Each structure stands twice: as structure tokens, then as C-alpha cells.
Amino acid sequence: TQLLEQSPQFLSIQEGENLTVYCNSSSVFSSLQWYRQEPGEGPVLLVTVVTGGEVKKLKRLTFQFGDARKDSSLHITAAQPGDTGLYLCAGDLSNTGKLIFGQGTTLQVKP
Amino acid sequence: KAGVTQTPRYLIKTRGQQVTLSCSPISGHRSVSWYQQTPGQGLQFLFEYFSETQRNKGNFPGRFSGRQFSNSRSEMNVSTLELGDSALYLCASSLGQGIGELFFGEGSRLTVL
């Protein structure tokens, strides 16, 4: 059983479409991070959210941390082929620096 | 500045053998974490070292071990390899103070035959 459940696991869309990826848990996290991983590379940090209800924007990407700090979402507007990759959420349960990762969402954006 | 360096990038072993993987963190980073990545399980936390001490440990058997040297470089060892140990092993470094950004290496892809 995964502590962090991501959905959907796979997503294939056309360029220009919008999408949302969800990261859910029954546990409370002191912070949550989103990473993106491309084939043959390690994950790269996109954002860290700390406060319940927090919303952060990174160009066409919008990240939200749930009010209860148990869930998060990543919304991409007008997806582009360059957004293709594996998106991972990762949470810190007790501010220890030990990150627990979700299984990831594989996104394919077709031109 | 130089990123996280992992060696070797690829290796093939047979069941029962042991393997040692190496990770050189970003200069100045004192924390090194290790993760196992497989298609079925995603990224699973192995352990974290900070200033040569294991600070956190995941739920892996004792066949998985690690250490960190005084220069922050880290090694992980897997003994008595099993087929299920085939995976991408990722090392990540960070400053180690609270929650910060993890900087990942490109990983060591281990295949156990």
C-alpha cells in the first residue's frame, strides 16, 4: 500500500489540452514536493508547498496543497510536448527530511 | 557547480553476488539519500546519511546497507543479490537542514540475472 497515491498513473493527451494530476494520502505531511523525471535522468524538483491551502504557480503549472495537508494537485494549462515526463509527488511526514514518493504519473503530450 | 555523480551507470550481476554503488554529492551537501526505483513500486526510500551517520532508514532487508565518508561521498551495498533487486538506484544530495531540494544523480541501473 502506497502512502501517497497518485492518479492517474498514465495520461496521454494532445498538445494544448489541460490536465490535472492528483496526489492523495490519509496522512498529514509537513510539506510536499513535486518532481519531474525524464528518461535516463534523475527527478528534478519543480516546487515545494508547506502551508495548507497554498497555491504556487510556475508558468503554466499550478500546484495546490490541500487545506488539511493530506493531498496536493498539479494542474498544467495548455500542455506542450516538452511537458512529457514522469511527475512525482513526495511528502515529508514529520519534517525529518525523509521523503516518501508517490508512484508517479507518466504524462505524454502528443504534438 | 558539478551535480550528483553516480557510478557505475549500468551493471549486470547474477543472483547471489554482491554489488557496491557509489555517489558523490554536490560540493557542500552533507546529506545523501538513496532510493530504489522500479516500474511497479516507484521510488522507495532506502536510507539517508548525514555527516557520516545514518539518519533515516526505509523498510528494506539487511542485505541493503550503506555508509558515508568524511567527504560526504556515499556508497551503498547489496549483498546476496536477488532477481527482484533489479532496479534503478538513485542517489540524492541536499544541504540536509530541514526540507530542502533533493538533487538527484542519473542513477545506477542494476540488472540481476
mmCIF file with all atom_site columns, C-alpha atoms in Angstrom:
data_model
loop_
_atom_site.group_PDB
_atom_site.id
_atom_site.type_symbol
_atom_site.label_atom_id
_atom_site.label_alt_id
_atom_site.label_comp_id
_atom_site.label_asym_id
_atom_site.label_entity_id
_atom_site.label_seq_id
_atom_site.pdbx_PDB_ins_code
_atom_site.Cartn_x
_atom_site.Cartn_y
_atom_site.Cartn_z
_atom_site.occupancy
_atom_site.B_iso_or_equiv
_atom_site.pdbx_formal_charge
_atom_site.auth_seq_id
_atom_site.auth_comp_id
_atom_site.auth_asym_id
_atom_site.auth_atom_id
_atom_site.pdbx_PDB_model_num
ATOM 1   C CA . THR A 1 1   ? 0.000  0.000   0.000   1.00 0.00 ? 1   THR A CA 1
ATOM 2   C CA . GLN A 1 2   ? 1.378  3.357   -1.082  1.00 0.00 ? 2   GLN A CA 1
ATOM 3   C CA . LEU A 1 3   ? 1.336  6.141   1.482   1.00 0.00 ? 3   LEU A CA 1
ATOM 4   C CA . LEU A 1 4   ? 0.945  8.623   -1.340  1.00 0.00 ? 4   LEU A CA 1
ATOM 5   C CA . GLU A 1 5   ? -1.455 7.671   -4.126  1.00 0.00 ? 5   GLU A CA 1
ATOM 6   C CA . GLN A 1 6   ? -1.102 9.437   -7.434  1.00 0.00 ? 6   GLN A CA 1
ATOM 7   C CA . SER A 1 7   ? -3.729 9.494   -10.126 1.00 0.00 ? 7   SER A CA 1
ATOM 8   C CA . PRO A 1 8   ? -3.912 8.960   -12.936 1.00 0.00 ? 8   PRO A CA 1
ATOM 9   C CA . GLN A 1 9   ? -0.910 6.687   -13.397 1.00 0.00 ? 9   GLN A CA 1
ATOM 10  C CA . PHE A 1 10  ? -0.795 7.313   -17.143 1.00 0.00 ? 10  PHE A CA 1
ATOM 11  C CA . LEU A 1 11  ? -2.053 10.213  -19.183 1.00 0.00 ? 11  LEU A CA 1
ATOM 12  C CA . SER A 1 12  ? -1.787 10.718  -22.937 1.00 0.00 ? 12  SER A CA 1
ATOM 13  C CA . ILE A 1 13  ? -3.161 13.992  -24.298 1.00 0.00 ? 13  ILE A CA 1
ATOM 14  C CA . GLN A 1 14  ? -2.894 16.290  -27.277 1.00 0.00 ? 14  GLN A CA 1
ATOM 15  C CA . GLU A 1 15  ? -0.875 19.480  -27.250 1.00 0.00 ? 15  GLU A CA 1
ATOM 16  C CA . GLY A 1 16  ? -2.938 22.381  -25.972 1.00 0.00 ? 16  GLY A CA 1
ATOM 17  C CA . GLU A 1 17  ? -5.114 20.379  -23.586 1.00 0.00 ? 17  GLU A CA 1
ATOM 18  C CA . ASN A 1 18  ? -5.302 20.976  -19.849 1.00 0.00 ? 18  ASN A CA 1
ATOM 19  C CA . LEU A 1 19  ? -4.725 18.276  -17.246 1.00 0.00 ? 19  LEU A CA 1
ATOM 20  C CA . THR A 1 20  ? -4.667 17.723  -13.501 1.00 0.00 ? 20  THR A CA 1
ATOM 21  C CA . VAL A 1 21  ? -2.639 15.182  -11.550 1.00 0.00 ? 21  VAL A CA 1
ATOM 22  C CA . TYR A 1 22  ? -3.650 14.271  -8.008  1.00 0.00 ? 22  TYR A CA 1
ATOM 23  C CA . CYS A 1 23  ? -1.617 13.158  -5.025  1.00 0.00 ? 23  CYS A CA 1
ATOM 24  C CA . ASN A 1 24  ? -3.629 11.846  -2.078  1.00 0.00 ? 24  ASN A CA 1
ATOM 25  C CA . SER A 1 25  ? -2.924 10.395  1.346   1.00 0.00 ? 25  SER A CA 1
ATOM 26  C CA . SER A 1 26  ? -4.652 9.686   4.625   1.00 0.00 ? 26  SER A CA 1
ATOM 27  C CA . SER A 1 27  ? -1.595 11.066  6.422   1.00 0.00 ? 27  SER A CA 1
ATOM 28  C CA . VAL A 1 28  ? -0.700 14.651  7.155   1.00 0.00 ? 28  VAL A CA 1
ATOM 29  C CA . PHE A 1 29  ? 2.518  15.936  5.628   1.00 0.00 ? 29  PHE A CA 1
ATOM 30  C CA . SER A 1 30  ? 4.592  18.816  6.926   1.00 0.00 ? 30  SER A CA 1
ATOM 31  C CA . SER A 1 31  ? 5.481  19.632  3.323   1.00 0.00 ? 31  SER A CA 1
ATOM 32  C CA . LEU A 1 32  ? 5.033  18.238  -0.132  1.00 0.00 ? 32  LEU A CA 1
ATOM 33  C CA . GLN A 1 33  ? 7.172  18.453  -3.225  1.00 0.00 ? 33  GLN A CA 1
ATOM 34  C CA . TRP A 1 34  ? 6.593  17.799  -6.922  1.00 0.00 ? 34  TRP A CA 1
ATOM 35  C CA . TYR A 1 35  ? 9.372  16.451  -9.137  1.00 0.00 ? 35  TYR A CA 1
ATOM 36  C CA . ARG A 1 36  ? 9.602  15.755  -12.852 1.00 0.00 ? 36  ARG A CA 1
ATOM 37  C CA . GLN A 1 37  ? 11.743 12.957  -14.240 1.00 0.00 ? 37  GLN A CA 1
ATOM 38  C CA . GLU A 1 38  ? 12.750 12.460  -17.851 1.00 0.00 ? 38  GLU A CA 1
ATOM 39  C CA . PRO A 1 39  ? 14.042 9.151   -19.249 1.00 0.00 ? 39  PRO A CA 1
ATOM 40  C CA . GLY A 1 40  ? 17.627 8.444   -18.279 1.00 0.00 ? 40  GLY A CA 1
ATOM 41  C CA . GLU A 1 41  ? 17.740 11.210  -15.715 1.00 0.00 ? 41  GLU A CA 1
ATOM 42  C CA . GLY A 1 42  ? 17.028 11.680  -12.053 1.00 0.00 ? 42  GLY A CA 1
ATOM 43  C CA . PRO A 1 43  ? 13.974 13.599  -10.794 1.00 0.00 ? 43  PRO A CA 1
ATOM 44  C CA . VAL A 1 44  ? 14.206 17.398  -10.744 1.00 0.00 ? 44  VAL A CA 1
ATOM 45  C CA . LEU A 1 45  ? 12.351 19.496  -8.184  1.00 0.00 ? 45  LEU A CA 1
ATOM 46  C CA . LEU A 1 46  ? 9.515  21.668  -9.516  1.00 0.00 ? 46  LEU A CA 1
ATOM 47  C CA . VAL A 1 47  ? 8.035  23.087  -6.319  1.00 0.00 ? 47  VAL A CA 1
ATOM 48  C CA . THR A 1 48  ? 7.731  22.730  -2.549  1.00 0.00 ? 48  THR A CA 1
ATOM 49  C CA . VAL A 1 49  ? 4.471  23.552  -0.757  1.00 0.00 ? 49  VAL A CA 1
ATOM 50  C CA . VAL A 1 50  ? 4.381  23.921  3.000   1.00 0.00 ? 50  VAL A CA 1
ATOM 51  C CA . THR A 1 51  ? 1.213  25.676  4.110   1.00 0.00 ? 51  THR A CA 1
ATOM 52  C CA . GLY A 1 52  ? -2.248 24.095  3.923   1.00 0.00 ? 52  GLY A CA 1
ATOM 53  C CA . GLY A 1 53  ? -4.230 25.695  1.105   1.00 0.00 ? 53  GLY A CA 1
ATOM 54  C CA . GLU A 1 54  ? -1.097 27.084  -0.509  1.00 0.00 ? 54  GLU A CA 1
ATOM 55  C CA . VAL A 1 55  ? -1.139 27.649  -4.257  1.00 0.00 ? 55  VAL A CA 1
ATOM 56  C CA . LYS A 1 56  ? 2.018  28.113  -6.286  1.00 0.00 ? 56  LYS A CA 1
ATOM 57  C CA . LYS A 1 57  ? 2.335  28.855  -9.976  1.00 0.00 ? 57  LYS A CA 1
ATOM 58  C CA . LEU A 1 58  ? 5.260  28.047  -12.228 1.00 0.00 ? 58  LEU A CA 1
ATOM 59  C CA . LYS A 1 59  ? 4.466  29.363  -15.713 1.00 0.00 ? 59  LYS A CA 1
ATOM 60  C CA . ARG A 1 60  ? 1.724  27.012  -16.993 1.00 0.00 ? 60  ARG A CA 1
ATOM 61  C CA . LEU A 1 61  ? 1.908  24.757  -13.927 1.00 0.00 ? 61  LEU A CA 1
ATOM 62  C CA . THR A 1 62  ? -0.256 25.383  -10.857 1.00 0.00 ? 62  THR A CA 1
ATOM 63  C CA . PHE A 1 63  ? 0.356  23.456  -7.638  1.00 0.00 ? 63  PHE A CA 1
ATOM 64  C CA . GLN A 1 64  ? -2.031 23.303  -4.710  1.00 0.00 ? 64  GLN A CA 1
ATOM 65  C CA . PHE A 1 65  ? -1.597 21.872  -1.216  1.00 0.00 ? 65  PHE A CA 1
ATOM 66  C CA . GLY A 1 66  ? -4.807 20.724  0.448   1.00 0.00 ? 66  GLY A CA 1
ATOM 67  C CA . ASP A 1 67  ? -6.123 22.609  3.458   1.00 0.00 ? 67  ASP A CA 1
ATOM 68  C CA . ALA A 1 68  ? -5.531 19.569  5.679   1.00 0.00 ? 68  ALA A CA 1
ATOM 69  C CA . ARG A 1 69  ? -2.091 18.948  4.144   1.00 0.00 ? 69  ARG A CA 1
ATOM 70  C CA . LYS A 1 70  ? -3.072 15.426  3.089   1.00 0.00 ? 70  LYS A CA 1
ATOM 71  C CA . ASP A 1 71  ? -3.323 15.980  -0.640  1.00 0.00 ? 71  ASP A CA 1
ATOM 72  C CA . SER A 1 72  ? -1.987 18.033  -3.493  1.00 0.00 ? 72  SER A CA 1
ATOM 73  C CA . SER A 1 73  ? -2.684 18.648  -7.152  1.00 0.00 ? 73  SER A CA 1
ATOM 74  C CA . LEU A 1 74  ? -0.721 19.709  -10.186 1.00 0.00 ? 74  LEU A CA 1
ATOM 75  C CA . HIS A 1 75  ? -2.585 21.428  -12.997 1.00 0.00 ? 75  HIS A CA 1
ATOM 76  C CA . ILE A 1 76  ? -0.983 22.054  -16.375 1.00 0.00 ? 76  ILE A CA 1
ATOM 77  C CA . THR A 1 77  ? -2.588 24.531  -18.743 1.00 0.00 ? 77  THR A CA 1
ATOM 78  C CA . ALA A 1 78  ? -2.156 24.196  -22.493 1.00 0.00 ? 78  ALA A CA 1
ATOM 79  C CA . ALA A 1 79  ? 0.213  21.234  -22.282 1.00 0.00 ? 79  ALA A CA 1
ATOM 80  C CA . GLN A 1 80  ? 3.162  21.096  -24.644 1.00 0.00 ? 80  GLN A CA 1
ATOM 81  C CA . PRO A 1 81  ? 5.273  18.135  -25.843 1.00 0.00 ? 81  PRO A CA 1
ATOM 82  C CA . GLY A 1 82  ? 8.085  19.398  -23.636 1.00 0.00 ? 82  GLY A CA 1
ATOM 83  C CA . ASP A 1 83  ? 5.898  18.661  -20.600 1.00 0.00 ? 83  ASP A CA 1
ATOM 84  C CA . THR A 1 84  ? 6.201  14.933  -21.334 1.00 0.00 ? 84  THR A CA 1
ATOM 85  C CA . GLY A 1 85  ? 7.725  13.034  -18.430 1.00 0.00 ? 85  GLY A CA 1
ATOM 86  C CA . LEU A 1 86  ? 7.117  11.293  -15.125 1.00 0.00 ? 86  LEU A CA 1
ATOM 87  C CA . TYR A 1 87  ? 5.615  13.549  -12.456 1.00 0.00 ? 87  TYR A CA 1
ATOM 88  C CA . LEU A 1 88  ? 6.241  12.546  -8.866  1.00 0.00 ? 88  LEU A CA 1
ATOM 89  C CA . CYS A 1 89  ? 4.836  13.910  -5.653  1.00 0.00 ? 89  CYS A CA 1
ATOM 90  C CA . ALA A 1 90  ? 6.848  13.458  -2.470  1.00 0.00 ? 90  ALA A CA 1
ATOM 91  C CA . GLY A 1 91  ? 5.877  14.197  1.099   1.00 0.00 ? 91  GLY A CA 1
ATOM 92  C CA . ASP A 1 92  ? 7.706  14.629  4.367   1.00 0.00 ? 92  ASP A CA 1
ATOM 93  C CA . LEU A 1 93  ? 5.709  13.050  7.208   1.00 0.00 ? 93  LEU A CA 1
ATOM 94  C CA . SER A 1 94  ? 7.424  14.526  10.212  1.00 0.00 ? 94  SER A CA 1
ATOM 95  C CA . ASN A 1 95  ? 9.817  17.176  8.984   1.00 0.00 ? 95  ASN A CA 1
ATOM 96  C CA . THR A 1 96  ? 12.667 14.710  9.125   1.00 0.00 ? 96  THR A CA 1
ATOM 97  C CA . GLY A 1 97  ? 13.894 15.112  5.599   1.00 0.00 ? 97  GLY A CA 1
ATOM 98  C CA . LYS A 1 98  ? 12.803 11.576  4.743   1.00 0.00 ? 98  LYS A CA 1
ATOM 99  C CA . LEU A 1 99  ? 10.715 11.968  1.600   1.00 0.00 ? 99  LEU A CA 1
ATOM 100 C CA . ILE A 1 100 ? 8.056  9.433   0.663   1.00 0.00 ? 100 ILE A CA 1
ATOM 101 C CA . PHE A 1 101 ? 7.289  9.350   -3.059  1.00 0.00 ? 101 PHE A CA 1
ATOM 102 C CA . GLY A 1 102 ? 4.101  8.545   -4.899  1.00 0.00 ? 102 GLY A CA 1
ATOM 103 C CA . GLN A 1 103 ? 4.249  6.039   -7.745  1.00 0.00 ? 103 GLN A CA 1
ATOM 104 C CA . GLY A 1 104 ? 4.218  8.794   -10.306 1.00 0.00 ? 104 GLY A CA 1
ATOM 105 C CA . THR A 1 105 ? 2.124  9.909   -13.244 1.00 0.00 ? 105 THR A CA 1
ATOM 106 C CA . THR A 1 106 ? 3.512  9.313   -16.712 1.00 0.00 ? 106 THR A CA 1
ATOM 107 C CA . LEU A 1 107 ? 2.423  12.140  -18.980 1.00 0.00 ? 107 LEU A CA 1
ATOM 108 C CA . GLN A 1 108 ? 2.688  12.030  -22.750 1.00 0.00 ? 108 GLN A CA 1
ATOM 109 C CA . VAL A 1 109 ? 1.806  15.135  -24.714 1.00 0.00 ? 109 VAL A CA 1
ATOM 110 C CA . LYS A 1 110 ? 1.416  14.498  -28.418 1.00 0.00 ? 110 LYS A CA 1
ATOM 111 C CA . PRO A 1 111 ? 2.038  17.272  -30.959 1.00 0.00 ? 111 PRO A CA 1
ATOM 112 C CA . LYS B 2 1   ? 28.704 23.539  -9.938  1.00 0.00 ? 1   LYS B CA 1
ATOM 113 C CA . ALA B 2 2   ? 29.046 19.830  -10.586 1.00 0.00 ? 2   ALA B CA 1
ATOM 114 C CA . GLY B 2 3   ? 25.940 17.765  -9.998  1.00 0.00 ? 3   GLY B CA 1
ATOM 115 C CA . VAL B 2 4   ? 25.491 14.472  -8.211  1.00 0.00 ? 4   VAL B CA 1
ATOM 116 C CA . THR B 2 5   ? 27.643 11.760  -9.743  1.00 0.00 ? 5   THR B CA 1
ATOM 117 C CA . GLN B 2 6   ? 26.750 8.099   -9.540  1.00 0.00 ? 6   GLN B CA 1
ATOM 118 C CA . THR B 2 7   ? 28.921 5.204   -10.636 1.00 0.00 ? 7   THR B CA 1
ATOM 119 C CA . PRO B 2 8   ? 28.632 2.858   -12.300 1.00 0.00 ? 8   PRO B CA 1
ATOM 120 C CA . ARG B 2 9   ? 25.737 3.882   -14.562 1.00 0.00 ? 9   ARG B CA 1
ATOM 121 C CA . TYR B 2 10  ? 24.946 0.353   -15.636 1.00 0.00 ? 10  TYR B CA 1
ATOM 122 C CA . LEU B 2 11  ? 25.876 -3.037  -14.283 1.00 0.00 ? 11  LEU B CA 1
ATOM 123 C CA . ILE B 2 12  ? 24.819 -6.645  -14.636 1.00 0.00 ? 12  ILE B CA 1
ATOM 124 C CA . LYS B 2 13  ? 25.177 -9.154  -11.844 1.00 0.00 ? 13  LYS B CA 1
ATOM 125 C CA . THR B 2 14  ? 23.978 -12.672 -11.177 1.00 0.00 ? 14  THR B CA 1
ATOM 126 C CA . ARG B 2 15  ? 21.940 -13.930 -8.250  1.00 0.00 ? 15  ARG B CA 1
ATOM 127 C CA . GLY B 2 16  ? 23.944 -14.376 -5.083  1.00 0.00 ? 16  GLY B CA 1
ATOM 128 C CA . GLN B 2 17  ? 26.585 -11.807 -5.969  1.00 0.00 ? 17  GLN B CA 1
ATOM 129 C CA . GLN B 2 18  ? 27.030 -8.524  -4.187  1.00 0.00 ? 18  GLN B CA 1
ATOM 130 C CA . VAL B 2 19  ? 27.283 -5.006  -5.586  1.00 0.00 ? 19  VAL B CA 1
ATOM 131 C CA . THR B 2 20  ? 28.598 -1.648  -4.407  1.00 0.00 ? 20  THR B CA 1
ATOM 132 C CA . LEU B 2 21  ? 27.286 1.616   -5.844  1.00 0.00 ? 21  LEU B CA 1
ATOM 133 C CA . SER B 2 22  ? 28.938 4.982   -5.350  1.00 0.00 ? 22  SER B CA 1
ATOM 134 C CA . CYS B 2 23  ? 27.561 8.503   -5.075  1.00 0.00 ? 23  CYS B CA 1
ATOM 135 C CA . SER B 2 24  ? 29.430 11.798  -4.999  1.00 0.00 ? 24  SER B CA 1
ATOM 136 C CA . PRO B 2 25  ? 27.149 14.607  -3.785  1.00 0.00 ? 25  PRO B CA 1
ATOM 137 C CA . ILE B 2 26  ? 27.208 18.243  -4.750  1.00 0.00 ? 26  ILE B CA 1
ATOM 138 C CA . SER B 2 27  ? 30.049 20.060  -3.042  1.00 0.00 ? 27  SER B CA 1
ATOM 139 C CA . GLY B 2 28  ? 28.892 21.391  0.323   1.00 0.00 ? 28  GLY B CA 1
ATOM 140 C CA . HIS B 2 29  ? 25.957 18.993  0.635   1.00 0.00 ? 29  HIS B CA 1
ATOM 141 C CA . ARG B 2 30  ? 26.145 16.872  3.752   1.00 0.00 ? 30  ARG B CA 1
ATOM 142 C CA . SER B 2 31  ? 23.071 14.699  3.269   1.00 0.00 ? 31  SER B CA 1
ATOM 143 C CA . VAL B 2 32  ? 22.899 11.772  0.867   1.00 0.00 ? 32  VAL B CA 1
ATOM 144 C CA . SER B 2 33  ? 19.743 9.717   0.357   1.00 0.00 ? 33  SER B CA 1
ATOM 145 C CA . TRP B 2 34  ? 19.337 6.518   -1.616  1.00 0.00 ? 34  TRP B CA 1
ATOM 146 C CA . TYR B 2 35  ? 16.199 5.388   -3.441  1.00 0.00 ? 35  TYR B CA 1
ATOM 147 C CA . GLN B 2 36  ? 15.274 2.282   -5.394  1.00 0.00 ? 36  GLN B CA 1
ATOM 148 C CA . GLN B 2 37  ? 13.095 2.917   -8.445  1.00 0.00 ? 37  GLN B CA 1
ATOM 149 C CA . THR B 2 38  ? 11.144 0.144   -10.153 1.00 0.00 ? 38  THR B CA 1
ATOM 150 C CA . PRO B 2 39  ? 8.163  0.324   -12.531 1.00 0.00 ? 39  PRO B CA 1
ATOM 151 C CA . GLY B 2 40  ? 5.924  -1.465  -10.056 1.00 0.00 ? 40  GLY B CA 1
ATOM 152 C CA . GLN B 2 41  ? 6.853  0.238   -6.792  1.00 0.00 ? 41  GLN B CA 1
ATOM 153 C CA . GLY B 2 42  ? 8.073  3.649   -7.896  1.00 0.00 ? 42  GLY B CA 1
ATOM 154 C CA . LEU B 2 43  ? 10.719 5.342   -5.736  1.00 0.00 ? 43  LEU B CA 1
ATOM 155 C CA . GLN B 2 44  ? 11.255 3.534   -2.461  1.00 0.00 ? 44  GLN B CA 1
ATOM 156 C CA . PHE B 2 45  ? 13.384 5.169   0.247   1.00 0.00 ? 45  PHE B CA 1
ATOM 157 C CA . LEU B 2 46  ? 16.386 3.104   1.279   1.00 0.00 ? 46  LEU B CA 1
ATOM 158 C CA . PHE B 2 47  ? 18.320 5.287   3.732   1.00 0.00 ? 47  PHE B CA 1
ATOM 159 C CA . GLU B 2 48  ? 19.747 8.715   4.363   1.00 0.00 ? 48  GLU B CA 1
ATOM 160 C CA . TYR B 2 49  ? 23.155 9.654   5.671   1.00 0.00 ? 49  TYR B CA 1
ATOM 161 C CA . PHE B 2 50  ? 24.134 12.970  7.213   1.00 0.00 ? 50  PHE B CA 1
ATOM 162 C CA . SER B 2 51  ? 27.651 13.704  8.406   1.00 0.00 ? 51  SER B CA 1
ATOM 163 C CA . GLU B 2 52  ? 28.636 10.034  8.211   1.00 0.00 ? 52  GLU B CA 1
ATOM 164 C CA . THR B 2 53  ? 25.657 8.883   10.315  1.00 0.00 ? 53  THR B CA 1
ATOM 165 C CA . GLN B 2 54  ? 22.572 7.057   9.121   1.00 0.00 ? 54  GLN B CA 1
ATOM 166 C CA . ARG B 2 55  ? 19.751 9.441   9.983   1.00 0.00 ? 55  ARG B CA 1
ATOM 167 C CA . ASN B 2 56  ? 16.782 7.677   8.373   1.00 0.00 ? 56  ASN B CA 1
ATOM 168 C CA . LYS B 2 57  ? 16.129 4.173   7.165   1.00 0.00 ? 57  LYS B CA 1
ATOM 169 C CA . GLY B 2 58  ? 13.462 2.668   4.929   1.00 0.00 ? 58  GLY B CA 1
ATOM 170 C CA . ASN B 2 59  ? 11.888 -0.779  5.054   1.00 0.00 ? 59  ASN B CA 1
ATOM 171 C CA . PHE B 2 60  ? 14.456 -2.809  3.175   1.00 0.00 ? 60  PHE B CA 1
ATOM 172 C CA . PRO B 2 61  ? 16.126 -6.024  4.364   1.00 0.00 ? 61  PRO B CA 1
ATOM 173 C CA . GLY B 2 62  ? 19.546 -6.027  5.958   1.00 0.00 ? 62  GLY B CA 1
ATOM 174 C CA . ARG B 2 63  ? 21.103 -7.073  2.642   1.00 0.00 ? 63  ARG B CA 1
ATOM 175 C CA . PHE B 2 64  ? 20.930 -3.381  1.771   1.00 0.00 ? 64  PHE B CA 1
ATOM 176 C CA . SER B 2 65  ? 23.484 -1.275  3.578   1.00 0.00 ? 65  SER B CA 1
ATOM 177 C CA . GLY B 2 66  ? 25.259 1.985   3.123   1.00 0.00 ? 66  GLY B CA 1
ATOM 178 C CA . ARG B 2 67  ? 27.847 4.302   4.503   1.00 0.00 ? 67  ARG B CA 1
ATOM 179 C CA . GLN B 2 68  ? 29.051 7.854   4.152   1.00 0.00 ? 68  GLN B CA 1
ATOM 180 C CA . PHE B 2 69  ? 32.604 9.061   4.243   1.00 0.00 ? 69  PHE B CA 1
ATOM 181 C CA . SER B 2 70  ? 34.042 12.216  5.768   1.00 0.00 ? 70  SER B CA 1
ATOM 182 C CA . ASN B 2 71  ? 33.984 13.936  2.359   1.00 0.00 ? 71  ASN B CA 1
ATOM 183 C CA . SER B 2 72  ? 30.205 13.202  2.150   1.00 0.00 ? 72  SER B CA 1
ATOM 184 C CA . ARG B 2 73  ? 30.640 10.646  -0.611  1.00 0.00 ? 73  ARG B CA 1
ATOM 185 C CA . SER B 2 74  ? 28.410 7.655   -0.049  1.00 0.00 ? 74  SER B CA 1
ATOM 186 C CA . GLU B 2 75  ? 28.291 4.021   -1.039  1.00 0.00 ? 75  GLU B CA 1
ATOM 187 C CA . MET B 2 76  ? 25.502 1.509   -0.871  1.00 0.00 ? 76  MET B CA 1
ATOM 188 C CA . ASN B 2 77  ? 25.977 -2.225  -0.912  1.00 0.00 ? 77  ASN B CA 1
ATOM 189 C CA . VAL B 2 78  ? 23.560 -5.003  -1.732  1.00 0.00 ? 78  VAL B CA 1
ATOM 190 C CA . SER B 2 79  ? 24.621 -8.497  -0.771  1.00 0.00 ? 79  SER B CA 1
ATOM 191 C CA . THR B 2 80  ? 23.243 -11.841 -1.935  1.00 0.00 ? 80  THR B CA 1
ATOM 192 C CA . LEU B 2 81  ? 21.506 -10.294 -4.922  1.00 0.00 ? 81  LEU B CA 1
ATOM 193 C CA . GLU B 2 82  ? 18.022 -11.445 -5.895  1.00 0.00 ? 82  GLU B CA 1
ATOM 194 C CA . LEU B 2 83  ? 16.218 -11.047 -9.218  1.00 0.00 ? 83  LEU B CA 1
ATOM 195 C CA . GLY B 2 84  ? 13.890 -8.553  -7.551  1.00 0.00 ? 84  GLY B CA 1
ATOM 196 C CA . ASP B 2 85  ? 16.791 -6.247  -6.799  1.00 0.00 ? 85  ASP B CA 1
ATOM 197 C CA . SER B 2 86  ? 16.924 -5.261  -10.467 1.00 0.00 ? 86  SER B CA 1
ATOM 198 C CA . ALA B 2 87  ? 16.157 -1.554  -10.422 1.00 0.00 ? 87  ALA B CA 1
ATOM 199 C CA . LEU B 2 88  ? 17.416 1.960   -10.917 1.00 0.00 ? 88  LEU B CA 1
ATOM 200 C CA . TYR B 2 89  ? 19.198 3.090   -7.766  1.00 0.00 ? 89  TYR B CA 1
ATOM 201 C CA . LEU B 2 90  ? 19.077 6.836   -7.321  1.00 0.00 ? 90  LEU B CA 1
ATOM 202 C CA . CYS B 2 91  ? 21.210 8.911   -5.038  1.00 0.00 ? 91  CYS B CA 1
ATOM 203 C CA . ALA B 2 92  ? 20.160 12.398  -3.979  1.00 0.00 ? 92  ALA B CA 1
ATOM 204 C CA . SER B 2 93  ? 22.085 15.023  -2.091  1.00 0.00 ? 93  SER B CA 1
ATOM 205 C CA . SER B 2 94  ? 20.911 18.034  -0.135  1.00 0.00 ? 94  SER B CA 1
ATOM 206 C CA . LEU B 2 95  ? 22.193 20.506  2.379   1.00 0.00 ? 95  LEU B CA 1
ATOM 207 C CA . GLY B 2 96  ? 20.449 18.375  4.972   1.00 0.00 ? 96  GLY B CA 1
ATOM 208 C CA . GLN B 2 97  ? 18.852 21.125  7.038   1.00 0.00 ? 97  GLN B CA 1
ATOM 209 C CA . GLY B 2 98  ? 15.088 20.601  7.196   1.00 0.00 ? 98  GLY B CA 1
ATOM 210 C CA . ILE B 2 99  ? 13.155 20.130  3.996   1.00 0.00 ? 99  ILE B CA 1
ATOM 211 C CA . GLY B 2 100 ? 15.070 21.323  1.040   1.00 0.00 ? 100 GLY B CA 1
ATOM 212 C CA . GLU B 2 101 ? 15.565 20.389  -2.546  1.00 0.00 ? 101 GLU B CA 1
ATOM 213 C CA . LEU B 2 102 ? 16.874 16.947  -3.322  1.00 0.00 ? 102 LEU B CA 1
ATOM 214 C CA . PHE B 2 103 ? 19.349 16.918  -6.174  1.00 0.00 ? 103 PHE B CA 1
ATOM 215 C CA . PHE B 2 104 ? 19.327 13.546  -7.867  1.00 0.00 ? 104 PHE B CA 1
ATOM 216 C CA . GLY B 2 105 ? 22.010 11.801  -9.834  1.00 0.00 ? 105 GLY B CA 1
ATOM 217 C CA . GLU B 2 106 ? 21.234 9.946   -13.044 1.00 0.00 ? 106 GLU B CA 1
ATOM 218 C CA . GLY B 2 107 ? 21.165 6.647   -11.209 1.00 0.00 ? 107 GLY B CA 1
ATOM 219 C CA . SER B 2 108 ? 22.831 3.259   -11.409 1.00 0.00 ? 108 SER B CA 1
ATOM 220 C CA . ARG B 2 109 ? 20.807 0.707   -13.339 1.00 0.00 ? 109 ARG B CA 1
ATOM 221 C CA . LEU B 2 110 ? 21.320 -2.738  -11.863 1.00 0.00 ? 110 LEU B CA 1
ATOM 222 C CA . THR B 2 111 ? 20.213 -5.876  -13.676 1.00 0.00 ? 111 THR B CA 1
ATOM 223 C CA . VAL B 2 112 ? 20.313 -9.156  -11.784 1.00 0.00 ? 112 VAL B CA 1
ATOM 224 C CA . LEU B 2 113 ? 20.264 -12.302 -13.923 1.00 0.00 ? 113 LEU B CA 1
#
